[in-house]
Structures are given as structure tokens and as C-alpha cells.
Short mmCIF file of C-alpha atoms and ligand atoms in Angstrom, two decimals:
data_model
loop_
_atom_site.label_atom_id
_atom_site.label_comp_id
_atom_site.label_asym_id
_atom_site.label_seq_id
_atom_site.Cartn_x
_atom_site.Cartn_y
_atom_site.Cartn_z
CA MET P 176 -17.68 -15.02 -12.99
CA SER P 177 -16.82 -12.88 -10.85
CA ILE P 178 -19.11 -11.84 -7.29
CA PHE P 179 -17.93 -8.68 -7.15
CA PRO P 180 -18.77 -5.52 -8.95
CA ARG P 181 -16.22 -3.65 -10.54
CA ILE P 182 -14.96 -0.24 -8.03
CA SER P 183 -17.19 2.41 -7.73
CA LEU P 184 -16.11 5.35 -8.57
CA LYS P 185 -18.36 8.94 -9.50
CA PRO P 186 -18.83 9.20 -13.64
CA GLU P 187 -16.31 11.66 -13.54
CA VAL P 188 -12.95 10.56 -12.28
CA THR P 189 -14.48 7.62 -13.92
CA GLU P 190 -14.43 10.01 -17.12
CA TYR P 191 -10.95 11.18 -16.18
CA LEU P 192 -9.45 7.93 -15.49
CA LYS P 193 -10.77 6.38 -19.36
CA SER P 194 -8.48 9.50 -20.78
CA VAL P 195 -5.64 8.72 -18.87
CA PHE P 196 -5.72 4.98 -19.75
CA LEU P 197 -6.97 5.65 -23.42
CA ASN P 198 -4.89 9.04 -24.20
CA LYS P 199 -3.21 9.24 -28.18
CA GLU P 200 0.30 8.17 -27.00
CA VAL P 201 -0.84 5.05 -25.36
CA LEU P 202 -3.86 4.29 -27.80
CA ALA P 203 -1.15 5.03 -30.84
CA ALA P 204 1.43 2.21 -29.21
CA VAL P 205 -1.15 -0.46 -28.50
CA GLY P 206 -4.34 -0.19 -30.65
CA HIS P 207 -8.28 1.20 -29.03
CA GLN P 208 -9.37 -2.22 -28.62
CA GLU P 209 -6.25 -3.47 -26.45
CA ALA P 210 -6.28 0.14 -24.51
CA ASP P 211 -9.86 -0.09 -23.68
CA CYS P 212 -9.40 -3.44 -22.19
CA ARG P 213 -7.01 -3.11 -20.52
CA PHE P 214 -8.71 0.16 -18.25
CA GLN P 215 -12.23 -2.66 -18.25
CA LYS P 216 -9.84 -4.89 -16.19
CA LEU P 217 -7.80 -1.79 -14.24
CA LEU P 218 -11.64 -1.46 -12.83
CA THR P 219 -12.15 -5.04 -12.44
CA CYS P 220 -8.81 -5.38 -10.61
CA LEU P 221 -9.04 -3.19 -8.33
CA SER P 222 -12.48 -4.38 -6.18
CA HIS P 223 -10.42 -7.41 -5.84
CA PRO P 224 -7.83 -8.32 -3.57
CA PRO P 225 -3.95 -8.80 -5.10
CA SER P 226 -4.16 -13.26 -4.96
CA TYR P 227 -1.14 -13.27 -2.16
CA THR P 228 0.27 -12.00 0.85
CA CYS P 229 3.59 -10.49 0.58
CA VAL P 230 5.47 -10.38 3.90
CA ARG P 231 7.87 -8.58 4.62
CA VAL P 232 10.67 -10.44 6.80
CA SER P 233 13.37 -8.53 9.36
CA THR P 234 16.33 -10.19 7.77
CA HIS P 235 18.58 -8.25 9.67
CA LEU P 236 17.27 -10.04 13.18
CA ALA P 237 17.36 -13.54 11.57
CA PRO P 238 18.28 -15.90 7.88
CA LEU P 239 15.29 -15.48 5.41
CA GLU P 240 14.59 -19.66 6.09
CA GLU P 241 14.26 -19.68 9.42
CA ILE P 242 12.10 -16.86 9.62
CA ARG P 243 9.83 -18.67 7.13
CA HIS P 244 10.30 -22.40 9.50
CA LYS P 245 9.10 -20.58 11.90
CA LEU P 246 6.08 -18.80 10.18
CA GLY P 247 4.83 -21.83 8.82
CA GLU P 248 4.41 -23.48 12.86
CA GLU P 249 2.66 -20.03 14.67
CA LEU P 250 0.45 -20.72 11.26
CA LYS P 251 0.09 -24.13 11.52
CA LYS P 252 -1.14 -23.04 14.90
CA GLN P 253 -3.94 -21.45 13.35
CA THR P 254 -5.34 -23.71 10.87
CA CYS P 255 -5.51 -26.70 12.70
CA SER P 256 -2.91 -27.98 15.11
CA SER P 257 -3.31 -31.37 14.61
CA SER P 258 -3.26 -30.85 10.44
CA GLU P 259 -0.47 -32.42 8.93
CA GLN P 260 -0.16 -30.17 6.18
CA ASP P 261 2.84 -28.60 5.55
CA VAL P 262 1.98 -24.81 5.75
CA SER P 263 5.75 -23.90 5.06
CA ALA P 264 6.03 -26.12 1.56
CA GLN P 265 2.91 -22.63 1.07
CA ILE P 266 5.33 -19.71 1.86
CA LEU P 267 7.82 -19.08 -0.46
CA PRO P 268 10.51 -16.91 -0.73
CA HIS P 269 10.16 -14.00 -3.95
CA PRO P 270 12.50 -14.89 -6.99
CA ARG P 271 14.60 -12.18 -7.00
CA ILE P 272 13.77 -10.08 -3.27
CA THR P 273 15.83 -11.56 -0.51
CA ASP P 274 13.46 -10.63 2.38
CA VAL P 275 10.00 -11.55 1.21
CA LEU P 276 7.61 -14.52 2.05
CA LEU P 277 4.61 -15.12 -0.22
CA LEU P 278 1.81 -17.17 0.52
CA PRO P 279 -1.58 -17.41 -1.31
CA VAL P 280 -5.00 -16.78 -0.73
CA ASP P 281 -7.77 -18.52 -1.16
CA GLY P 282 -10.84 -17.19 -2.92
CA PRO P 283 -13.19 -15.76 -3.52
CA ARG P 284 -15.04 -18.92 -2.04
CA ALA P 285 -18.42 -19.95 -2.41
CA VAL P 286 -19.54 -17.72 1.53
CA GLU P 287 -23.22 -18.81 2.25
CA GLN P 288 -25.74 -15.54 2.76
CA LEU P 289 -27.03 -15.39 5.92
CA SER P 290 -29.76 -13.24 7.41
CA SER P 291 -27.99 -11.33 10.49
CA GLU P 292 -26.23 -8.67 8.71
CA VAL P 293 -23.67 -6.62 9.86
CA VAL P 294 -22.38 -3.28 7.88
CA VAL P 295 -18.67 -2.12 7.66
CA GLY P 296 -17.11 0.88 6.58
CA ALA P 297 -14.84 0.36 3.20
CA GLN P 298 -11.39 0.78 4.86
CA CYS P 299 -12.71 -2.08 7.17
CA GLY P 300 -14.27 -4.46 3.99
CA SER P 301 -11.83 -3.77 2.79
CA ALA P 302 -9.21 -5.13 5.09
CA VAL P 303 -11.05 -8.35 5.47
CA LEU P 304 -10.89 -8.69 2.16
CA ARG P 305 -7.16 -9.35 2.85
CA GLY P 306 -7.76 -11.10 5.92
CA ALA P 307 -7.69 -9.14 9.17
CA HIS P 308 -11.29 -9.80 11.30
CA VAL P 309 -13.72 -7.20 12.25
CA PHE P 310 -12.51 -4.60 14.46
CA ALA P 311 -15.58 -2.45 16.45
CA PRO P 312 -14.93 1.23 15.31
CA GLY P 313 -15.03 -0.16 11.68
CA ILE P 314 -18.85 -1.78 12.94
CA LEU P 315 -21.57 0.67 11.56
CA ALA P 316 -24.48 -1.32 11.54
CA SER P 317 -25.70 -4.42 13.08
CA PRO P 318 -29.23 -6.06 13.53
CA LYS P 319 -31.20 -4.04 16.86
CA TYR P 320 -30.94 -7.32 19.46
CA MET P 321 -27.03 -9.03 17.93
CA LYS P 322 -25.60 -10.47 21.01
CA ALA P 323 -21.79 -11.91 21.80
CA GLY P 324 -21.50 -15.16 19.85
CA ASP P 325 -24.52 -14.80 16.79
CA VAL P 326 -23.29 -15.51 13.20
CA VAL P 327 -23.66 -12.70 11.13
CA SER P 328 -22.91 -11.85 7.41
CA VAL P 329 -20.54 -8.84 6.85
CA PHE P 330 -21.46 -6.31 4.35
CA SER P 331 -18.43 -3.05 3.26
CA ASP P 332 -20.80 0.22 2.80
CA LEU P 333 -19.54 0.80 -0.95
CA GLU P 334 -20.87 4.07 -0.86
CA GLY P 335 -20.12 6.11 2.52
CA ARG P 336 -23.88 6.03 2.98
CA CYS P 337 -24.87 3.95 6.03
CA THR P 338 -25.05 5.94 9.68
CA ARG P 339 -23.40 4.46 12.60
CA GLY P 340 -24.61 3.25 14.50
CA ALA P 341 -28.45 1.58 12.44
CA THR P 342 -30.04 -1.55 12.24
CA SER P 343 -30.19 -2.50 9.00
CA PHE P 344 -28.48 -0.56 5.20
CA GLN P 345 -30.47 -0.98 2.08
CA GLY P 346 -27.87 0.96 -0.12
CA LYS P 347 -25.45 -0.19 -2.68
CA LYS P 348 -23.32 -2.60 -0.41
CA VAL P 349 -20.96 -6.03 -1.25
CA PHE P 350 -20.99 -9.40 1.42
CA VAL P 351 -17.52 -10.43 2.31
CA GLY P 352 -17.66 -13.17 4.18
CA ASN P 353 -19.76 -14.72 7.18
CA GLY P 354 -18.16 -14.22 11.22
CA VAL P 355 -19.13 -14.56 14.84
CA ALA P 356 -19.89 -11.22 16.36
CA GLU P 357 -17.18 -10.76 19.62
CA MET P 358 -19.47 -8.00 21.28
CA ASP P 359 -23.31 -6.85 21.81
CA ARG P 360 -24.23 -4.60 19.87
CA SER P 361 -24.90 -1.59 22.84
CA SER P 362 -21.70 -2.93 23.39
CA ILE P 363 -20.63 -1.11 19.73
CA PHE P 364 -22.46 1.66 20.05
CA CYS P 365 -23.84 2.50 23.02
CA THR P 366 -20.53 3.49 25.04
CA ASP P 367 -19.22 6.20 26.24
CA GLU P 368 -15.26 5.43 24.61
CA PRO P 369 -15.27 4.19 21.48
CA ALA P 370 -15.06 0.19 21.66
CA ARG P 371 -12.18 -1.06 20.58
CA GLY P 372 -10.67 -4.78 20.05
CA VAL P 373 -12.25 -6.91 17.94
CA GLY P 374 -16.11 -6.94 17.18
CA VAL P 375 -16.47 -10.24 14.66
CA ARG P 376 -13.88 -13.26 14.28
CA MET P 377 -13.88 -13.69 10.99
CA VAL P 378 -14.45 -17.37 10.50
CA GLU P 379 -15.45 -17.81 6.72
CA PRO P 380 -13.85 -14.84 4.34
CA LEU P 381 -15.01 -14.54 1.17
CA TYR P 382 -10.84 -14.32 0.65
CA GLN P 383 -9.05 -15.87 3.05
CA SER P 384 -5.76 -15.76 3.80
CA PRO P 385 -3.90 -16.42 7.21
CA SER P 386 -3.68 -13.80 10.24
CA PHE P 387 -0.78 -12.06 11.60
CA ASP P 388 -2.61 -10.14 14.51
CA GLY P 389 0.45 -10.42 16.91
CA VAL P 390 2.55 -13.12 14.15
CA LEU P 391 6.20 -13.13 15.31
CA PRO P 392 5.53 -9.36 15.07
CA SER P 393 9.40 -8.47 15.26
CA LEU P 394 10.16 -10.98 12.07
CA ALA P 395 7.23 -10.79 9.63
CA PHE P 396 5.38 -7.38 8.30
CA LEU P 397 2.97 -7.05 6.35
CA GLN P 398 3.75 -4.76 3.24
CA ASN P 399 2.58 -4.90 -0.49
CA LEU P 400 5.37 -5.89 -2.83
CA PRO P 401 5.50 -2.75 -4.76
CA SER P 402 6.50 -0.76 -1.43
CA VAL P 403 9.26 -3.51 -0.31
CA VAL P 404 10.79 -2.49 -4.33
CA VAL P 405 10.77 1.11 -3.20
CA GLY P 406 13.30 -0.61 -0.21
CA HIS P 407 15.72 -1.98 -2.23
CA VAL P 408 15.70 0.22 -5.25
CA LEU P 409 16.77 3.40 -2.87
CA GLY P 410 19.60 0.98 -1.96
CA PRO P 411 20.85 2.24 1.56
CA ARG P 412 23.91 1.05 3.07
CA PRO P 413 25.24 1.14 6.14
CA GLY P 414 26.11 4.32 7.79
CA GLU P 415 24.84 7.07 5.72
CA ARG P 416 21.70 9.92 6.57
CA ILE P 417 18.71 9.27 4.90
CA LEU P 418 15.29 11.22 4.95
CA ASP P 419 11.84 10.05 3.91
CA MET P 420 9.72 12.29 3.59
CA CYS P 421 6.29 11.45 4.01
CA ALA P 422 7.36 8.48 5.83
CA ALA P 423 3.90 7.70 8.22
CA PRO P 424 2.85 4.48 9.29
CA GLY P 425 6.39 4.15 8.68
CA GLY P 426 6.50 0.15 6.37
CA LYS P 427 9.74 1.67 3.78
CA THR P 428 11.31 4.00 7.14
CA CYS P 429 11.92 0.78 8.38
CA HIS P 430 12.71 -1.57 5.58
CA ILE P 431 15.38 1.28 4.80
CA ALA P 432 17.15 0.57 8.27
CA ALA P 433 16.58 -2.50 8.10
CA LEU P 434 18.74 -2.80 4.62
CA MET P 435 21.07 -0.15 7.07
CA LYS P 436 21.33 -3.14 8.80
CA ASP P 437 20.13 -0.04 11.37
CA GLN P 438 23.77 1.50 11.06
CA GLY P 439 23.40 5.35 10.45
CA GLU P 440 20.34 7.93 10.61
CA VAL P 441 16.85 7.21 8.71
CA VAL P 442 14.98 10.46 9.50
CA ALA P 443 11.63 9.79 9.70
CA LEU P 444 9.42 13.24 8.51
CA ASP P 445 4.93 13.48 8.98
CA ARG P 446 3.12 15.86 8.75
CA ILE P 447 0.36 14.56 11.43
CA ARG P 448 0.94 14.71 14.44
CA ASN P 449 -0.46 11.00 16.00
CA LYS P 450 1.43 9.60 12.71
CA ILE P 451 4.31 9.83 14.36
CA ASP P 452 3.90 6.80 17.08
CA ARG P 453 3.00 5.03 14.84
CA ILE P 454 6.18 5.64 13.22
CA ARG P 455 8.21 4.76 16.32
CA GLN P 456 6.23 1.57 17.43
CA ASN P 457 6.64 0.02 14.20
CA ALA P 458 11.05 0.32 14.59
CA GLN P 459 10.48 -0.24 18.11
CA MET P 460 9.16 -3.87 17.31
CA LEU P 461 11.14 -4.76 14.10
CA HIS P 462 14.49 -3.77 16.96
CA LEU P 463 15.01 -0.79 14.58
CA GLN P 464 16.67 2.03 16.86
CA SER P 465 18.36 4.31 13.85
CA VAL P 466 14.77 5.84 13.04
CA LYS P 467 14.75 9.66 14.14
CA ALA P 468 10.65 10.09 14.32
CA TYR P 469 9.68 13.62 13.99
CA CYS P 470 6.62 15.20 13.42
CA PHE P 471 7.29 17.67 10.08
CA ASN P 472 5.81 19.10 7.53
CA SER P 473 8.42 18.50 5.23
CA THR P 474 7.35 21.29 2.15
CA GLN P 475 9.19 23.01 5.06
CA ALA P 476 12.35 21.35 5.59
CA VAL P 477 14.77 23.01 4.90
CA SER P 478 16.31 26.04 6.54
CA GLY P 479 17.52 28.90 5.43
CA ASP P 480 20.39 29.55 7.47
CA SER P 481 22.43 25.87 6.03
CA ALA P 482 25.70 26.78 8.79
CA GLN P 483 22.62 25.81 11.55
CA GLU P 484 22.77 21.68 11.98
CA ASN P 485 20.23 20.64 14.31
CA GLU P 486 19.22 17.30 15.26
CA GLY P 487 15.08 17.85 14.09
CA PRO P 488 13.95 19.44 11.63
CA PRO P 489 14.90 21.87 9.43
CA PHE P 490 17.19 20.24 7.87
CA PRO P 491 20.43 22.10 5.71
CA ALA P 492 20.33 21.92 2.00
CA GLU P 493 22.21 19.09 1.14
CA SER P 494 21.98 17.51 4.67
CA PHE P 495 21.24 13.70 2.63
CA ASP P 496 22.90 10.49 1.05
CA ARG P 497 19.45 9.56 -0.03
CA VAL P 498 15.44 10.81 -0.17
CA LEU P 499 12.62 8.79 -0.55
CA LEU P 500 9.79 11.50 -1.30
CA ASP P 501 6.67 8.84 -0.99
CA ALA P 502 4.34 10.80 -2.02
CA PRO P 503 0.94 11.61 -0.46
CA CYS P 504 -1.32 10.63 -3.14
CA SER P 505 -5.30 9.95 -4.36
CA GLY P 506 -4.58 6.38 -3.69
CA LEU P 507 -6.72 4.72 -6.98
CA GLY P 508 -3.89 1.56 -6.94
CA GLN P 509 -4.96 0.33 -3.84
CA ARG P 510 -6.16 -3.12 -4.10
CA PRO P 511 -9.00 -4.20 -2.38
CA ASN P 512 -11.08 -0.74 -2.80
CA MET P 513 -14.79 -1.40 -3.99
CA GLY P 514 -16.10 2.09 -3.54
CA SER P 515 -14.03 5.76 -3.54
CA THR P 516 -16.50 8.69 -3.47
CA TRP P 517 -14.00 11.39 -3.77
CA SER P 518 -14.22 13.70 -6.54
CA LEU P 519 -12.31 14.78 -9.32
CA LYS P 520 -11.34 17.80 -8.17
CA GLU P 521 -10.03 15.85 -4.84
CA ILE P 522 -7.82 13.51 -7.14
CA CYS P 523 -6.17 16.68 -9.02
CA SER P 524 -5.20 18.24 -5.81
CA TYR P 525 -2.08 16.18 -5.12
CA PRO P 526 0.43 16.98 -8.14
CA PRO P 527 0.88 20.78 -6.35
CA LEU P 528 1.68 19.16 -3.12
CA GLN P 529 4.19 16.91 -4.61
CA ARG P 530 6.12 19.32 -6.46
CA LYS P 531 6.04 21.01 -3.09
CA LEU P 532 7.75 18.06 -1.73
CA PHE P 533 10.11 17.64 -4.87
CA HIS P 534 11.25 21.40 -4.09
CA ALA P 535 12.37 20.29 -1.05
CA ALA P 536 13.84 16.54 -1.46
CA VAL P 537 16.28 18.10 -4.09
CA ARG P 538 17.21 20.60 -2.32
CA LEU P 539 18.09 18.77 0.82
CA LEU P 540 19.84 15.90 -0.74
CA LYS P 541 23.66 16.40 -1.03
CA LYS P 542 25.14 16.00 -5.09
CA GLY P 543 25.75 12.55 -6.19
CA GLY P 544 22.62 11.34 -3.63
CA VAL P 545 19.28 9.41 -4.83
CA LEU P 546 16.31 10.21 -4.74
CA VAL P 547 13.43 7.62 -4.92
CA TYR P 548 9.92 9.27 -6.04
CA SER P 549 6.58 6.92 -5.35
CA THR P 550 3.43 6.68 -5.49
CA CYS P 551 0.10 3.86 -5.04
CA THR P 552 -1.83 5.79 -7.75
CA VAL P 553 -2.42 4.86 -11.12
CA THR P 554 -2.30 8.47 -12.58
CA LEU P 555 -0.59 10.05 -15.69
CA ALA P 556 -0.13 13.38 -13.36
CA GLU P 557 1.38 12.09 -9.96
CA ASN P 558 3.73 9.48 -12.10
CA GLU P 559 5.21 10.19 -15.39
CA GLU P 560 3.95 13.91 -15.49
CA GLN P 561 5.92 14.18 -12.45
CA VAL P 562 8.89 12.90 -14.33
CA ALA P 563 8.86 14.95 -16.44
CA TRP P 564 7.93 17.80 -14.94
CA ALA P 565 11.59 17.30 -12.72
CA LEU P 566 13.34 16.31 -14.93
CA GLU P 567 12.68 19.84 -17.07
CA THR P 568 12.46 22.17 -14.14
CA PHE P 569 15.53 20.47 -11.98
CA PRO P 570 18.35 19.56 -14.56
CA CYS P 571 20.72 18.34 -12.06
CA LEU P 572 18.66 15.39 -12.15
CA THR P 573 18.51 11.58 -14.14
CA LEU P 574 16.69 9.56 -14.46
CA GLN P 575 18.35 6.09 -13.15
CA PRO P 576 17.59 1.96 -13.93
CA GLN P 577 16.05 0.55 -11.11
CA GLU P 578 17.14 -2.34 -9.15
CA PRO P 579 15.08 -4.90 -9.61
CA HIS P 580 13.12 -3.85 -11.81
CA VAL P 581 9.62 -6.28 -11.52
CA GLY P 582 6.90 -4.08 -12.94
CA ALA P 583 6.20 -2.43 -16.12
CA GLY P 584 7.47 0.31 -17.88
CA GLY P 585 6.32 3.76 -17.51
CA MET P 586 2.72 4.70 -19.08
CA PRO P 587 3.21 6.20 -22.61
CA GLY P 588 1.33 9.93 -22.39
CA ALA P 589 3.44 12.26 -20.23
CA GLY P 590 5.76 13.06 -23.41
CA LEU P 591 8.42 10.87 -22.35
CA SER P 592 10.55 9.07 -24.07
CA PRO P 593 10.64 4.77 -25.20
CA GLU P 594 14.59 4.96 -22.87
CA GLN P 595 13.03 7.45 -20.61
CA LEU P 596 9.49 5.15 -19.75
CA ARG P 597 11.70 2.09 -19.43
CA LEU P 598 13.78 3.07 -17.13
CA LEU P 599 10.30 3.92 -15.05
CA GLN P 600 8.60 1.02 -12.97
CA ARG P 601 5.17 1.07 -12.82
CA PHE P 602 2.41 -1.73 -11.70
CA SER P 603 0.12 -2.62 -13.27
CA PRO P 604 -2.50 -5.59 -12.42
CA GLU P 605 -4.68 -5.14 -15.40
CA LEU P 606 -1.70 -5.77 -17.16
CA SER P 607 -2.00 -9.70 -15.82
CA TRP P 608 -5.55 -9.12 -14.30
CA ASP P 609 -6.72 -12.70 -15.25
CA GLN P 610 -9.58 -13.64 -13.15
CA THR P 611 -9.76 -17.17 -13.95
CA GLU P 612 -5.46 -18.52 -14.30
CA THR P 613 -5.43 -20.58 -10.93
CA THR P 614 -2.54 -22.39 -12.97
CA THR P 615 0.48 -19.92 -13.15
CA PRO P 616 2.97 -20.46 -9.74
CA LEU P 617 1.88 -18.20 -7.25
CA GLN P 618 6.15 -17.11 -7.28
CA CYS P 619 5.58 -15.87 -11.19
CA ARG P 620 2.64 -14.06 -10.63
CA ALA P 621 3.97 -12.66 -7.31
CA ASP P 622 5.25 -9.19 -10.13
CA GLY P 623 2.43 -8.94 -11.88
CA ASP P 624 -0.67 -9.31 -9.36
CA THR P 625 0.09 -5.76 -7.07
CA ILE P 626 -1.69 -2.93 -5.96
CA GLY P 627 -1.16 -0.46 -8.47
CA PHE P 628 2.55 1.72 -7.74
CA PHE P 629 4.46 4.08 -9.59
CA ILE P 630 8.59 4.81 -9.44
CA ALA P 631 11.02 6.94 -10.22
CA LYS P 632 14.59 7.03 -9.28
CA PHE P 633 16.98 10.05 -9.93
CA LEU P 634 20.71 10.97 -9.58
CA LYS P 635 21.05 14.16 -8.54
CA ASN P 636 24.71 15.41 -10.52
N1 SAM A 229 5.67 5.70 3.37
C1 SAM A 229 4.75 5.76 3.73
C2 SAM A 229 5.26 3.37 4.35
O1 SAM A 229 5.38 3.52 3.63
O2 SAM A 229 5.01 3.54 5.57
C3 SAM A 229 2.95 5.54 3.56
C4 SAM A 229 2.70 7.29 3.38
S1 SAM A 229 2.08 7.56 2.62
C5 SAM A 229 1.65 7.30 0.90
C6 SAM A 229 1.51 10.03 2.04
C7 SAM A 229 1.83 10.63 3.75
O3 SAM A 229 2.75 11.62 3.30
C8 SAM A 229 0.91 10.77 5.10
O4 SAM A 229 1.19 10.06 6.48
C9 SAM A 229 0.65 11.72 5.27
O5 SAM A 229 -0.07 11.52 6.82
C10 SAM A 229 1.98 12.21 4.63
N2 SAM A 229 2.05 13.72 4.93
C11 SAM A 229 1.01 14.84 3.57
N3 SAM A 229 1.79 15.86 2.85
C12 SAM A 229 2.76 15.84 3.96
C13 SAM A 229 3.62 17.45 3.86
N4 SAM A 229 3.88 17.92 4.05
N5 SAM A 229 4.35 16.93 4.99
C14 SAM A 229 4.95 15.49 5.42
N6 SAM A 229 4.06 14.72 5.82
C15 SAM A 229 3.01 14.74 5.06
#
């Protein structure tokens, strides 16, 4: 039985998603009962984390087996140094993706709730469910006299209603585990500067997974499986010039540079200035010199003067061998996501921006170059409908097969042919979601039990 509610969405958003998952083409393909069952499973699985942690390893710096062994040693220190249990036996290589290690997540576990409550924001609550400790800025409410060393239960605020500095909260919240306060309440809320560092160290999380805080920073990078697949599908080669148009915090940028053995150039753009530092820090941490990060609005990234060759943006048309458009999106595939307060208007604001970015992407790509479009959402409007629009708008583009193809095909509903849908890669956790499932080996479960994600690969002729 689930101890978790389904994802909490505005009714208008639930209705919209239902109309997507029960669209005419889906009903014709699988029938009403199956389509509705998939939709209900989607709402449930979105609020739960995947049953494993995915780590992308720096195979440009060391062989996979060596990193696997080192990771085992590090994680053994976290559990119990005297334990005879071989932790590295639980760290499994992905059967097809050569730079991925998978670690099982244990949960939901039976954890008893305590009377002392700390309430955290939804984003912080989701991070705790994936193995993080509670960082002080994520804390919204704590007991009035909370002292460092107190044992507390941590709850995630589902509807964004808890006021910062509250001493209790009666709104909708979900229990995510127990921890020990590392700070007094006064150090969290009554300071001129926002408090930093771990506020509550989780000792009995609902979902137990290793903490990667400071663990092999140059060799092990936490990344969702579909995001790793994106880098491989783009297929960068050493010496090429690649553009990552919406790059922060740079997980995919760094993967691209690593796949190129750090030879060539990966230009990373993002519109938000303070996110650029994150891209640079990640590249530095992973020892990658080929990443060049700039703060820039990618819709404006094509320069008017094709003769002008700047080092940074804007760039002349046809400047790049490959372009990744990992588009800003409604993010409705993220897991765990226990609640979103977004309106339908906010969700529907993304497709026009994605199309503007797509126009720039096509212009910046060389003829014969590869364009990959990806999102971490589940709507048709941001995925298959964008592909249908792109094929109609840019006759120079053709859909390409993807390697590896470990997700499902595209979802019917946007008028694409069955052959075109087969070329798309949609990660649809609802298709394999089964809460009681514990017997299937982790390596077989991994490709289905992911965040919701979408990938399309095009060639510019
Ligand atoms: N590719 C990133 C990774 O793997 O780490 C995640 C990218 S996230 C899905 C989308 C990013 O697009 C955000 O960081 C956002 O700031 C950026 N963004 C939104 N509009 C943009 C624009 N017009 N130009 C450039 N970046 C933009």
C-alpha cells in the first residue's frame, strides 16, 4: 500500500493531462480502460522517486570498473566501516550504457513519525527523497525551541502554503523521514545572512540511498538516466564544435565534453547569469577544458552578419556540427514531485518559447549536422506536437533513429505516423510502474523506472 499521495496538481492541470493521456489516437490504440489506467499510474508514480540512483561516471578520466570499485570503498565508509558487506556488489553497470552505474534505493521504509516537526519546501522534500540531507535554506518551519541535536520528523509542504519561520504547519504535507537538527532554530531563521549548510541530517529517510555529497566529485556525477541517454544520442565526436543552447547547470554539457574526450569545443549558453557559474564549476570539477559557458538568450544566438566570427555569442548561421536543445519546459516528468502549484497558463507558456529556440537551433546547425531536442515533461504540446511542427516548418530536417533507444516510442496524438513515433524516445514511467515489484533485477527495471522524458533526433539535410 502506498504511504504517499499522488502528485497534487491544480484541477485544471489534472484535467489537461488527462485529455493528453486519453487523446483520440491513444484511445484508438489501447482502449479507454488501459489509457485511463496508465494516466492513474502516472499520477501515482510521479510522486515517488525511481527505485535506483543513476550515476554517470567520468570514463574520460578512469575506466568504469576502477570508478565502480572506488565508489564502493567510499560508500562503505558511509554505511559502517566494519561491515563485511561488499557495497560494490550493489553498484551495477548499466547493461547498454557504458558510463552509467546504478545503485538500488531502499524504500518506502517503515519509519515512525515523531512529535517534533520540521517542514521543508517541496523542492527540498524531493531532494530528501533522493538521498539528500536538509539544507538550511530549504527549511520553512521548525519547533519553537529546536536545538542542534534534537531528533525531528521532516515533512514536505505540498501546496507551497507554509510561511518561512513558522513554528508549526497544519496544511497539506508529506512525511519524508526523520533526522537530527544540526542547527538551533535561531541560527536558521534569526540571522541577517541566510543560513547555509546542512540544517537537518537525515538518519531515517523514507527512501534510503547513499548521499553523494563530496563523494568522488570528479568521477561520479548524479544524473537521471534519460539525461545521460541524451548525450549518447547526440553522438559528439572529438574535435567537433557543439552548441548546448539551454545548458545550466551543465550536466549534459559536461557529458558531451567527456564523450568528446575533451577535444573540440562545447559552447554552453544559458539565459540566467548566476547559473553560468554552476556550468563552469561542474566543468572544472570534472576536469573539462573544452566547455565555454556564456550568459545569453539563445533565441538571439544567430548573428546578423555571417562574416563576423566572435568567440562568444551571437554566432553566424551554420556554426555548429551538433546542437542540443534541452528546452525549458513544464517539467511535469520530474520525480519525485509531490505537488505543483502551476496553473495551466504557466504550463502552456512553454511551446512558443521552445519554437523560438528551435528556429535558432536550426539556423546555427551546419548542413549534415545533428540536432537533438529534449524535455523532462510529459505533455504532447511540448514533445510530439513540437516534432510534427518542426518537420512541417523545416523541410531540411529529417527524424533519425536514436542510439541507445532504451525508452518507449512517441505517444500517439500529434498526427505523427507509427514509423515516426518509433524514431522518438519517450521515457514513460507509468508503462512499467508497479509498486509491489521487487523481484525484477535492477538492471532490467532501470530503463522503465525513470523520470518522464522525451528525446527527438534530427539531421539537417
Ligand atoms: N541542459 C541542462 C542540464 O542538463 O543540466 C538543463 C537545462 S533546463 C531544462 C533549461 C534551462 O534553459 C534553464 O537553465 C534556463 O535558465 C534556460 N533557459 C530558458 N530560456 C532560455 C533562453 N531563452 N536562452 C538560454 N537559456 C534559456
